[in-house]
mmCIF file of C-alpha atoms in Angstrom:
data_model
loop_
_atom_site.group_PDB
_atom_site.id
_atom_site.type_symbol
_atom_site.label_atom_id
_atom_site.label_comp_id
_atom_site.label_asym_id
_atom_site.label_seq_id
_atom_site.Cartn_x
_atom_site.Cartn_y
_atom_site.Cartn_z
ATOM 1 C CA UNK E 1 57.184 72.625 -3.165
ATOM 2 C CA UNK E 2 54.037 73.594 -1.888
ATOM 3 C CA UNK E 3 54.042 76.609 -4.394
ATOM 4 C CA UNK E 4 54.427 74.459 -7.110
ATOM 5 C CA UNK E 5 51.868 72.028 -5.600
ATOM 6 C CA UNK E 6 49.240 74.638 -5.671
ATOM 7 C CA UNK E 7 49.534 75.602 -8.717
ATOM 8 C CA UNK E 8 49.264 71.948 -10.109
ATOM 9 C CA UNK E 9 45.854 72.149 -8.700
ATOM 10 C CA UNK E 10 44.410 74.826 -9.794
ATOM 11 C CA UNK E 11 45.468 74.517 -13.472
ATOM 12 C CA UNK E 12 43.385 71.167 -12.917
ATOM 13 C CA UNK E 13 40.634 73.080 -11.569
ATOM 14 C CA UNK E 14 40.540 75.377 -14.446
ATOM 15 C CA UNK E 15 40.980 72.244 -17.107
ATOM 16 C CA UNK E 16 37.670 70.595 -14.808
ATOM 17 C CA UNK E 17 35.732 73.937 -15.459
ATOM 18 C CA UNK E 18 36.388 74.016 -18.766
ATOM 19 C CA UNK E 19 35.553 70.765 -19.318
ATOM 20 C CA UNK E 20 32.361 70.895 -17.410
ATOM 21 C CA UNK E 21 31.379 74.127 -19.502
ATOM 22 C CA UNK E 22 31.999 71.833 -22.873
ATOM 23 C CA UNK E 23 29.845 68.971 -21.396
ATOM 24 C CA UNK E 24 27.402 71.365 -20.630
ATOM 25 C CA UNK E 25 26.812 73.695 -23.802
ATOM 26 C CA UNK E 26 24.863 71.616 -26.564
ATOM 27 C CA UNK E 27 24.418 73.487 -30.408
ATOM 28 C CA UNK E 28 21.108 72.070 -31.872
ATOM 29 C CA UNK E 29 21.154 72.327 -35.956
ATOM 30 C CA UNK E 30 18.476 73.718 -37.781
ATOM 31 C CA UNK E 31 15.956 71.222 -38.303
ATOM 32 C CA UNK E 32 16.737 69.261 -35.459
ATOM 33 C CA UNK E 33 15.374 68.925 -31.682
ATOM 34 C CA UNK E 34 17.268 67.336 -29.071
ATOM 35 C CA UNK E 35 15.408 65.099 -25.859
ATOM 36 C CA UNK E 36 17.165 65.734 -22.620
ATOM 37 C CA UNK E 37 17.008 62.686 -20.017
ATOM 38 C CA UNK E 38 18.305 63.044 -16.630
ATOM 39 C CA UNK E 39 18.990 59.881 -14.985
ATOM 40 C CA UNK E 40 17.800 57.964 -18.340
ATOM 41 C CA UNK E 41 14.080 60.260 -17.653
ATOM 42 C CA UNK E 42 13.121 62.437 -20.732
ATOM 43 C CA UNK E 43 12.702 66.030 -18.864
ATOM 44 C CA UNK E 44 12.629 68.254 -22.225
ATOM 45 C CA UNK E 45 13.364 69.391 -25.592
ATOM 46 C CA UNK E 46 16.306 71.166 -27.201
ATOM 47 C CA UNK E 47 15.178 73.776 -29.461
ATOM 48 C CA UNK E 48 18.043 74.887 -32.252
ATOM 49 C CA UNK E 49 20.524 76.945 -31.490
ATOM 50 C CA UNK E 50 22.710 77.248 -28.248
ATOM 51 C CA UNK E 51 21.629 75.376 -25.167
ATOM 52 C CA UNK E 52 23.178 74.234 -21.842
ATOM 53 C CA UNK E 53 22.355 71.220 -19.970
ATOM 54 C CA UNK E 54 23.367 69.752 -16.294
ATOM 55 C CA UNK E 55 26.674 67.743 -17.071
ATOM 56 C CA UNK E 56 26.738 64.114 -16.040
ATOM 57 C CA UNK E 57 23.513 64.587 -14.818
ATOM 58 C CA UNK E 58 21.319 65.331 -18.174
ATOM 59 C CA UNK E 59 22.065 63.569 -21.620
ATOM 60 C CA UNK E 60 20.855 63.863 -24.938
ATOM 61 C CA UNK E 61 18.315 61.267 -25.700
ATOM 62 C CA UNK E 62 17.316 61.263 -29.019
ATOM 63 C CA UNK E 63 18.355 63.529 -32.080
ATOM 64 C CA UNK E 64 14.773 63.806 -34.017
ATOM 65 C CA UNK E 65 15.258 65.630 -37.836
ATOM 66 C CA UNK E 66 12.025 67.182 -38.078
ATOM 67 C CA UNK E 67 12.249 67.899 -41.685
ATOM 68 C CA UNK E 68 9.591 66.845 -43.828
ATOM 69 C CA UNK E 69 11.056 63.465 -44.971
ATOM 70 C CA UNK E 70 10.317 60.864 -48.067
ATOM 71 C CA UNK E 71 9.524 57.394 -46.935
ATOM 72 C CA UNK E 72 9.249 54.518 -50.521
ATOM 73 C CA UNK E 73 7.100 52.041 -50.149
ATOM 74 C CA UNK E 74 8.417 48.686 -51.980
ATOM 75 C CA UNK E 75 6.130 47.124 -55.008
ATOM 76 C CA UNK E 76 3.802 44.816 -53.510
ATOM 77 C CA UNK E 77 0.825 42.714 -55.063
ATOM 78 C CA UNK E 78 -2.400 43.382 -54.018
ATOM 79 C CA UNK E 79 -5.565 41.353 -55.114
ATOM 80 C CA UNK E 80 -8.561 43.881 -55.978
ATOM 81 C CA UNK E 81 -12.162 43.136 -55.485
ATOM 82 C CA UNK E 82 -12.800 41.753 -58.795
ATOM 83 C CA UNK E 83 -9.833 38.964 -58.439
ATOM 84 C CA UNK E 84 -7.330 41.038 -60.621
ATOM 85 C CA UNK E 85 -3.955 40.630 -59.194
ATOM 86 C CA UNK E 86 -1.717 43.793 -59.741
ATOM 87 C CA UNK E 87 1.748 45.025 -58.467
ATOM 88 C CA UNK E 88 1.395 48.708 -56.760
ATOM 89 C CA UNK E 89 4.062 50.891 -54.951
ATOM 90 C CA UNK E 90 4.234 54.522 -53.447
ATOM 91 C CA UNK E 91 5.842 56.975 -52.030
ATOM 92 C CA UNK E 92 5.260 58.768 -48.484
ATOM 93 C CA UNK E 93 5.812 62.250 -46.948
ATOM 94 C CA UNK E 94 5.895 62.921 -43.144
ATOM 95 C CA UNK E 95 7.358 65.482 -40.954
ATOM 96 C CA UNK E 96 8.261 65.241 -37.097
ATOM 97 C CA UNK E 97 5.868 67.422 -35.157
ATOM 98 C CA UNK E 98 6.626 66.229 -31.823
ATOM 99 C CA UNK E 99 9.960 64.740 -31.306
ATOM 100 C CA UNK E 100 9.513 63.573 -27.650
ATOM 101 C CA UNK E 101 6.265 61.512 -29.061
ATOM 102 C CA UNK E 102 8.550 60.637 -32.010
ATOM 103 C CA UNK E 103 11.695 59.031 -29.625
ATOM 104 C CA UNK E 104 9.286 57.429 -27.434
ATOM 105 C CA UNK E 105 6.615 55.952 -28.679
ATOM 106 C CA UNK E 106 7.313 54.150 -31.090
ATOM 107 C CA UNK E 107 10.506 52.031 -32.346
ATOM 108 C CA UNK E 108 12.018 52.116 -35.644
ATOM 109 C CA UNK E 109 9.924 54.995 -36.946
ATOM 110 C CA UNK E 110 10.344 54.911 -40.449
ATOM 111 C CA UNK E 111 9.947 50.982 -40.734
ATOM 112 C CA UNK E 112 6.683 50.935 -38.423
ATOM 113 C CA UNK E 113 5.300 54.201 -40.821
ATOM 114 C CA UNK E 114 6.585 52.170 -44.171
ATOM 115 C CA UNK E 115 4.199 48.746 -42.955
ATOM 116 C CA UNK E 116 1.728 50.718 -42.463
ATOM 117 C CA UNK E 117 1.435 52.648 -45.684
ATOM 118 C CA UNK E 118 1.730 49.102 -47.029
ATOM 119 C CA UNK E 119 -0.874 47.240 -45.048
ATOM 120 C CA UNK E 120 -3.188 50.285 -45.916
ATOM 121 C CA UNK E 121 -2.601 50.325 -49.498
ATOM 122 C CA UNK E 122 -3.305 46.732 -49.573
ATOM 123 C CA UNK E 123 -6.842 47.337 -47.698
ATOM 124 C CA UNK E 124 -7.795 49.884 -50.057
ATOM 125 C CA UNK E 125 -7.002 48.975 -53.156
ATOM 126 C CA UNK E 126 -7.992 45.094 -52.271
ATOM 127 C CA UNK E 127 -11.603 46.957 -51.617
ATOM 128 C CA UNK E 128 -12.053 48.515 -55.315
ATOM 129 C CA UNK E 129 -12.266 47.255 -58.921
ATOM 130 C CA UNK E 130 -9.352 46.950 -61.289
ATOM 131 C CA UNK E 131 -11.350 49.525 -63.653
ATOM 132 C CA UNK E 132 -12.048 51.770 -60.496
ATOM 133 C CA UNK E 133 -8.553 51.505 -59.375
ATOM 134 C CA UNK E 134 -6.735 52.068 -62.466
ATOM 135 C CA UNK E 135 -9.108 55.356 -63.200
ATOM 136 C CA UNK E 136 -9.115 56.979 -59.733
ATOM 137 C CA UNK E 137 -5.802 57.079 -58.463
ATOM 138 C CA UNK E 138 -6.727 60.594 -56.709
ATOM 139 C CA UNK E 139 -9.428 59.008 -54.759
ATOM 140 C CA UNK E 140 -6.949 56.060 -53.856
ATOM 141 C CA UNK E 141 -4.581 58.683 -52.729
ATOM 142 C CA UNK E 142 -7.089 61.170 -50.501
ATOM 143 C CA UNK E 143 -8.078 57.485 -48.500
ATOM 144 C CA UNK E 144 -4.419 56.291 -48.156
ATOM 145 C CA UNK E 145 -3.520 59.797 -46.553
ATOM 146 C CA UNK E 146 -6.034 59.801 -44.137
ATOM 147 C CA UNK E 147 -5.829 56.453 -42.948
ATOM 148 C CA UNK E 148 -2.188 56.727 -42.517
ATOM 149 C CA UNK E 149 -1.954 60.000 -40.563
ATOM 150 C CA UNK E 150 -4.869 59.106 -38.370
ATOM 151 C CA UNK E 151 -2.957 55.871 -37.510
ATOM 152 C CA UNK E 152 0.683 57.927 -37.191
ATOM 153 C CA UNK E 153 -0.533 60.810 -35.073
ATOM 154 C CA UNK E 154 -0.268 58.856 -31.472
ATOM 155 C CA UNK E 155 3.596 58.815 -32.915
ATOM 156 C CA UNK E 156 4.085 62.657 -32.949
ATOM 157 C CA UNK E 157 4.292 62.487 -36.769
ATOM 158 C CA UNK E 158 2.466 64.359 -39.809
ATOM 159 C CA UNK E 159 1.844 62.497 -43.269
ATOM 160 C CA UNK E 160 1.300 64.899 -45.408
ATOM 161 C CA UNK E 161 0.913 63.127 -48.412
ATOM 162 C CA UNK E 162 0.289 59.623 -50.040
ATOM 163 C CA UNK E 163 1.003 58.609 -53.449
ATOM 164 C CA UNK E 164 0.851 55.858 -55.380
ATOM 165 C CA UNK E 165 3.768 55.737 -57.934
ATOM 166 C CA UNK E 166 2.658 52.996 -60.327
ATOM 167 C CA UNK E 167 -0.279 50.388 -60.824
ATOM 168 C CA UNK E 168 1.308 46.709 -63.030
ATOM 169 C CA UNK E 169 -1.458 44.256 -64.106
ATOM 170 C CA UNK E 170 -0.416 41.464 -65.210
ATOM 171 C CA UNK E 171 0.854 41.455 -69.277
ATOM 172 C CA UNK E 172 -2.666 39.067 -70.161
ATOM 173 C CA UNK E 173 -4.819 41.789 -68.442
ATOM 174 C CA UNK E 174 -2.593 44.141 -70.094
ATOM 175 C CA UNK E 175 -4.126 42.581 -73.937
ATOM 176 C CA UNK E 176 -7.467 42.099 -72.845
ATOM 177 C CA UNK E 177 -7.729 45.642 -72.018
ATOM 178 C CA UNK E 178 -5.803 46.999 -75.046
ATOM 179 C CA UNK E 179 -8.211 44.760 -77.080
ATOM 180 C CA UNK E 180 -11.298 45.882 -75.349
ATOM 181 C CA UNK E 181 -10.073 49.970 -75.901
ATOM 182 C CA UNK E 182 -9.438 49.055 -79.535
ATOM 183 C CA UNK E 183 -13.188 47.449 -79.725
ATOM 184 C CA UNK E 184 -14.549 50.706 -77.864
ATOM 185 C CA UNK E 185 -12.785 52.906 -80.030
ATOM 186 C CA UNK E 186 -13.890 50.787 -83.568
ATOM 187 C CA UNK E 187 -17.220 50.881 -82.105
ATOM 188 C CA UNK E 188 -17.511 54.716 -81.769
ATOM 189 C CA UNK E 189 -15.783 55.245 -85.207
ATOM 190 C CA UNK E 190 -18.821 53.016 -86.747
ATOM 191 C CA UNK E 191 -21.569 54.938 -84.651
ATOM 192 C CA UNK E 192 -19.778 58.314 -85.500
ATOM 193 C CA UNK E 193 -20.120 57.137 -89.090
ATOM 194 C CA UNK E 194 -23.722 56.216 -88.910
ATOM 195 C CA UNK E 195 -24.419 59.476 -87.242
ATOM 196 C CA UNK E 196 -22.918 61.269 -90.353
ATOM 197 C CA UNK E 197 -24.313 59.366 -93.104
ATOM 198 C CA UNK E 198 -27.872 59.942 -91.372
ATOM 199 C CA UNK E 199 -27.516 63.394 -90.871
ATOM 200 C CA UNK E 200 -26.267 63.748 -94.739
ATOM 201 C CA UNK E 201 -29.362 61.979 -95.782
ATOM 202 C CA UNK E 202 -31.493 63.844 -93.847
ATOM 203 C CA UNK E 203 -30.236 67.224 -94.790
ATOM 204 C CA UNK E 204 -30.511 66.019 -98.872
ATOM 205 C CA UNK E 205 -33.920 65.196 -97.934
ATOM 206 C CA UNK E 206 -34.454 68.553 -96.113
ATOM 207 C CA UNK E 207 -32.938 69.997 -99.333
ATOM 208 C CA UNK E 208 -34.995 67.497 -101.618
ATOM 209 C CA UNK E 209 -38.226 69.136 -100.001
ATOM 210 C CA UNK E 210 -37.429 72.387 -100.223
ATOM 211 C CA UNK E 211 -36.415 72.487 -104.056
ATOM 212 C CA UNK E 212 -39.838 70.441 -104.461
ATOM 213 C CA UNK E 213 -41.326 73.392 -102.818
ATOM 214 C CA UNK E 214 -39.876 75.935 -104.087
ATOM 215 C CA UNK E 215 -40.328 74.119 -107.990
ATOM 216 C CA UNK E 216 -43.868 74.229 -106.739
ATOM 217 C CA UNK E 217 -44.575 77.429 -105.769
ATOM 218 C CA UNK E 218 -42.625 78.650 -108.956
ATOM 219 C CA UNK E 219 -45.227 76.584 -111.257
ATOM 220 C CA UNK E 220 -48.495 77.790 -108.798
ATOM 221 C CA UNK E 221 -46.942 81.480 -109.401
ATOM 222 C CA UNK E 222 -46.308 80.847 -113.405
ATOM 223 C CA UNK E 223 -49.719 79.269 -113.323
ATOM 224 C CA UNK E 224 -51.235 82.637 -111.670
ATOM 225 C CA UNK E 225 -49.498 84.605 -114.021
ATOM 226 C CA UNK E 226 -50.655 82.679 -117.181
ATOM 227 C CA UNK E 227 -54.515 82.651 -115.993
ATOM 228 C CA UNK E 228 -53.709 86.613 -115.348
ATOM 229 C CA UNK E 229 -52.554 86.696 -119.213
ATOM 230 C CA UNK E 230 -55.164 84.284 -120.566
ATOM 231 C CA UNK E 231 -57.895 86.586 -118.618
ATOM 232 C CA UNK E 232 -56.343 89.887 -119.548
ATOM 233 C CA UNK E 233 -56.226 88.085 -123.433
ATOM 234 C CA UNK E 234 -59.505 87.247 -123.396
ATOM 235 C CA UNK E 235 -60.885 90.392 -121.518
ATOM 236 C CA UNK E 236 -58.814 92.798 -124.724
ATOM 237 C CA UNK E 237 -60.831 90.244 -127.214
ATOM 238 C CA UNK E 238 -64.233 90.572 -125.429
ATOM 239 C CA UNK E 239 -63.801 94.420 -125.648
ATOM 240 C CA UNK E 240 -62.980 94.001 -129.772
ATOM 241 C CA UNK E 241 -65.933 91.832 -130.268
ATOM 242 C CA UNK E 242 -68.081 94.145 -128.489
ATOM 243 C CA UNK E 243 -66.790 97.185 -130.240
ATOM 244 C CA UNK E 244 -67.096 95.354 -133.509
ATOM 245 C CA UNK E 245 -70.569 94.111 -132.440
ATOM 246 C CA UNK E 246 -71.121 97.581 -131.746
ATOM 247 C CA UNK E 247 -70.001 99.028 -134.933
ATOM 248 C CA UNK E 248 -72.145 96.201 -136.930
ATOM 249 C CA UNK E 249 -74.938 97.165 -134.692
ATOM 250 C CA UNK E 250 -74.471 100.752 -135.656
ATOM 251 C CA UNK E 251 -74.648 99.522 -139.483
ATOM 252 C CA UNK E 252 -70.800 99.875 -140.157
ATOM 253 C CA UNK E 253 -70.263 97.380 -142.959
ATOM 254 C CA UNK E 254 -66.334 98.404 -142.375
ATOM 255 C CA UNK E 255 -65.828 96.695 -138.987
ATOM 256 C CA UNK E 256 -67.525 93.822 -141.105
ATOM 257 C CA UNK E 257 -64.999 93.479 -143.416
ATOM 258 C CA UNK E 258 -61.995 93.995 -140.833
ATOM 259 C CA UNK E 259 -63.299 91.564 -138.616
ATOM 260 C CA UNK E 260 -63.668 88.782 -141.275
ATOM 261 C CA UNK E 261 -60.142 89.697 -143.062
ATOM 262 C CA UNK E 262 -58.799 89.353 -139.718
ATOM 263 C CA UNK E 263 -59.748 85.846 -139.293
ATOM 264 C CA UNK E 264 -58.885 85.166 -142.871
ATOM 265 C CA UNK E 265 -55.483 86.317 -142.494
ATOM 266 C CA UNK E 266 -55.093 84.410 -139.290
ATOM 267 C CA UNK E 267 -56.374 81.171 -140.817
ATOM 268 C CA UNK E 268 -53.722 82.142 -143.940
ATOM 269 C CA UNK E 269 -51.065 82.384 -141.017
ATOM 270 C CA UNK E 270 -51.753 79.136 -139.668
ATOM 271 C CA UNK E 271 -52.117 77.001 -142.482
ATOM 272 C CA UNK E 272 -48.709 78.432 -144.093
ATOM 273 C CA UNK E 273 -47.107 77.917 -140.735
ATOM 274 C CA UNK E 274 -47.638 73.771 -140.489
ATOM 275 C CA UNK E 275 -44.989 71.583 -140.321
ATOM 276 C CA UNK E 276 -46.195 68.730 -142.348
ATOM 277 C CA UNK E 277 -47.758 71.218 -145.043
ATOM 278 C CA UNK E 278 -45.860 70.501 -148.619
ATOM 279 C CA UNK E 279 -48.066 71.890 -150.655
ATOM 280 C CA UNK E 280 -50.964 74.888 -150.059
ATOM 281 C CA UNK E 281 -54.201 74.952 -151.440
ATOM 282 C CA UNK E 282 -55.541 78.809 -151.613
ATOM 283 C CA UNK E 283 -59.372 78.479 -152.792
ATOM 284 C CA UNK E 284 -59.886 81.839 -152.437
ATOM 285 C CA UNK E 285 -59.989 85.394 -155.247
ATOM 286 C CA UNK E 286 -56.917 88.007 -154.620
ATOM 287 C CA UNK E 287 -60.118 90.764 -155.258
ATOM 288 C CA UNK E 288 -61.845 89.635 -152.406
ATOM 289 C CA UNK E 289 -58.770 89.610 -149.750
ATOM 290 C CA UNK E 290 -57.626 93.426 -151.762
ATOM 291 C CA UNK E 291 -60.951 94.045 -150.905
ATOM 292 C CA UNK E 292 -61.501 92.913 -147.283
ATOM 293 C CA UNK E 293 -58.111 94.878 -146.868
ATOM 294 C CA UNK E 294 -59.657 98.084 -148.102
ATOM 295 C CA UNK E 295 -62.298 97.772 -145.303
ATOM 296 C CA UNK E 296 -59.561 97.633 -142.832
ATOM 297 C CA UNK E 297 -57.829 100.819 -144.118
ATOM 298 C CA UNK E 298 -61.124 102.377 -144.249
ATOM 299 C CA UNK E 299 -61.974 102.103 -140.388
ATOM 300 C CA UNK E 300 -58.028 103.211 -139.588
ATOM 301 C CA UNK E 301 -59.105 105.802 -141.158
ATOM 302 C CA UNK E 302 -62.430 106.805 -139.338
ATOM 303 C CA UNK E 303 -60.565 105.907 -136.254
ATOM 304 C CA UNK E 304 -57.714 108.848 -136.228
ATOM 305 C CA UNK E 305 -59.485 110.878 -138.268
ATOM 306 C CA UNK E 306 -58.262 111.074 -142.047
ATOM 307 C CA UNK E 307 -61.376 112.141 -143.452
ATOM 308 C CA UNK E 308 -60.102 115.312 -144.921
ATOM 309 C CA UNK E 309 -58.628 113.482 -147.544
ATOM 310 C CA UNK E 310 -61.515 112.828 -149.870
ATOM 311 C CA UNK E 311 -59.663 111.234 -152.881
ATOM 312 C CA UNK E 312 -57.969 108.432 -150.372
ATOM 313 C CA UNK E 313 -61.412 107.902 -148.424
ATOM 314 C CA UNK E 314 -63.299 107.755 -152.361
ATOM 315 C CA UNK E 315 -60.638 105.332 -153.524
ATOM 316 C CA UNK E 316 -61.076 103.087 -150.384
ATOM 317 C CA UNK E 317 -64.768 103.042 -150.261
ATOM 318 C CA UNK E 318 -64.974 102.118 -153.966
ATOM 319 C CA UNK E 319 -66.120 98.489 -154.570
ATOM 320 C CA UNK E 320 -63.274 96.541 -156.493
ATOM 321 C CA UNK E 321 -63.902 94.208 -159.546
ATOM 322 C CA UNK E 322 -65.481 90.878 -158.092
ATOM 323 C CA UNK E 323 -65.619 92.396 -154.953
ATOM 324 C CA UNK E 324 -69.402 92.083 -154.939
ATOM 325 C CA UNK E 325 -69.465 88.379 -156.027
ATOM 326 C CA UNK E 326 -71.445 85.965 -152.933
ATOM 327 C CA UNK E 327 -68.777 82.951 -154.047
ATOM 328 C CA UNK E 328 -65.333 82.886 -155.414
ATOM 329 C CA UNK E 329 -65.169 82.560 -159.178
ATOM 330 C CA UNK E 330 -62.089 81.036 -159.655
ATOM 331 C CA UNK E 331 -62.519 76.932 -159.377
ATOM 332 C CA UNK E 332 -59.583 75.423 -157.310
ATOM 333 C CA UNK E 333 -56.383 73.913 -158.978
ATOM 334 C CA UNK E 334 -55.552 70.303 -158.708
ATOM 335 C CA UNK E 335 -52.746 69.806 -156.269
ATOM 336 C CA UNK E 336 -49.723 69.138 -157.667
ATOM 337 C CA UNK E 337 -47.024 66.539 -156.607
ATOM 338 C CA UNK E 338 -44.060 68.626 -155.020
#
């Protein structure tokens, strides 16, 4: 009996050891820290992994996930500066950095970080203008972030960011605007329009002036070359008249007679040549134009040098019938009717 008594006892001894060493090994997850109270006072933190704590002495407090975490803030209106009412929500990031802080001191964690996101959302967006507010949602975010974390870190917790997930104005706000974008964009399609037709009439007057100018410089160059001809013209008959005058001088009746057949011919030219001319008058002897001709052959003569031919130089030089008459002999026809 007392064999059997004994060993009843320590078989209980052994099941109170073991169940001591269960009570006092704690596993902590990744992710995760454990407070340790002992007597209901927090004395430390469990770090993941295996740990061991006093048994019925020391307790686990508080399990703290110290993951970074997503927190939604609920749509809420907000009035901005300029009267506008809107409906804005968000969303929130934090992370755990000191669990003890976390468990302690504060209750309800993620409801006291959620009315604060929303009190401060409603502070700064209240404090800007609809236009401001709808165009700088980065600048709405940087402020919400830092007011928020400034205002959480007492609590042991790190918001890392802040963002506002959509801005609502109201449906009449909503037209106004698109109305207002639609007048903006009319209005730069007109001055875009403007600008163009300007620019195209100021380029075909650009172009205008330079055609002008280059017309004109094309007539002052024509007009330089035609003075250069008429000079060059008149220089070549200067130089004739002088050699004729010359040759006259000299007491060449030859360059007489070329001279005035040259004219005569010329004036012959011109009169046959008119437009309005029907009918010709010619008062004026075949002999004396034969002749005058002869006086032309004879200086082409003297001028290369044929005056080895004696017969042809005789035959030139030898006055024609009626070449000698002062006046033409022949009286001038009537004109007759074409």
């Amino acid at each position: 009996m007392v064999v059997g008594g004994f060993s009843i006892v320590v078989v209980a001894f052994v099941v109170l050891v073991i169940l001591v060493l269960f009570a006092g090994v704690k596993t902590v997850p990744q992710g995760y820290r454990y407070t340790i109270q002992r007597f209901g006072r927090y004395t430390r933190t469990l770090e993941p992994g295996l740990n061991l704590i006093v048994p019925f002495i020391e307790s686990i407090g508080a399990r703290m996930n110290v993951m970074e975490q997503v927190l939604v803030v609920p749509t809420q209106e907000v009035i901005t500066k300029d009267n506008a009412s809107i409906a804005a929500d968000a969303v929130a990031f934090y992370q755990v950095l000191n669990a003890a802080q976390a468990a302690y001191q504060v209750t309800n964690l993620e409801n006291a970080i959620q009315n604060l996101t929303m009190t401060n959302i409603r502070s700064v967006m209240g404090s800007m203008d609809l236009d401001e507010l709808l165009s700088n949602r980065d600048a709405i975010n940087d402020r919400l972030l830092r007011v928020v974390d400034d205002a959480v870190h007492p609590w042991g917790i790190k918001v890392t960011r802040v963002e506002i997930k959509d801005i609502q104005p109201p449906k009449d706000l909503v037209d106004a605007m698109a109305r207002q974008m639609k007048a903006e964009r009319e209005k730069r399609a007109q001055v875009l329009e403007a600008e163009g037709l300007r620019n195209a009439q100021i380029l075909r007057a650009e172009g205008s002036k330079q055609a002008a100018v280059l017309q004109a410089e094309g007539q002052r160059e024509a007009a330089f070359r035609n003075a250069e001809a008429r000079e060059r013209l008149a220089e070549a008959e200067a130089k004739a008249t002088r050699m004729v005058s010359e040759a006259i001088a000299a007491g060449d009746i030859h360059a007489i007679n070329y001279f005035v057949a040259q004219k005569y011919t010329e004036a012959l030219a011109s009169i046959g040549t008119a437009g309005n001319s029907k009918i010709v008058l010619m008062p004026m002897e075949a002999a004396s134009l034969i002749g005058s001709l002869g006086g032309i052959g004879a200086i082409a003569r003297e001028v290369f040098g044929e005056s080895n031919d004696g017969n042809m130089a005789s035959q030139s030089s030898r006055p024609r019938a009626g070449a000698t008459r002062s006046t033409p002999s022949v009286n001038p026809l009537p004109p007759r009717e074409s």
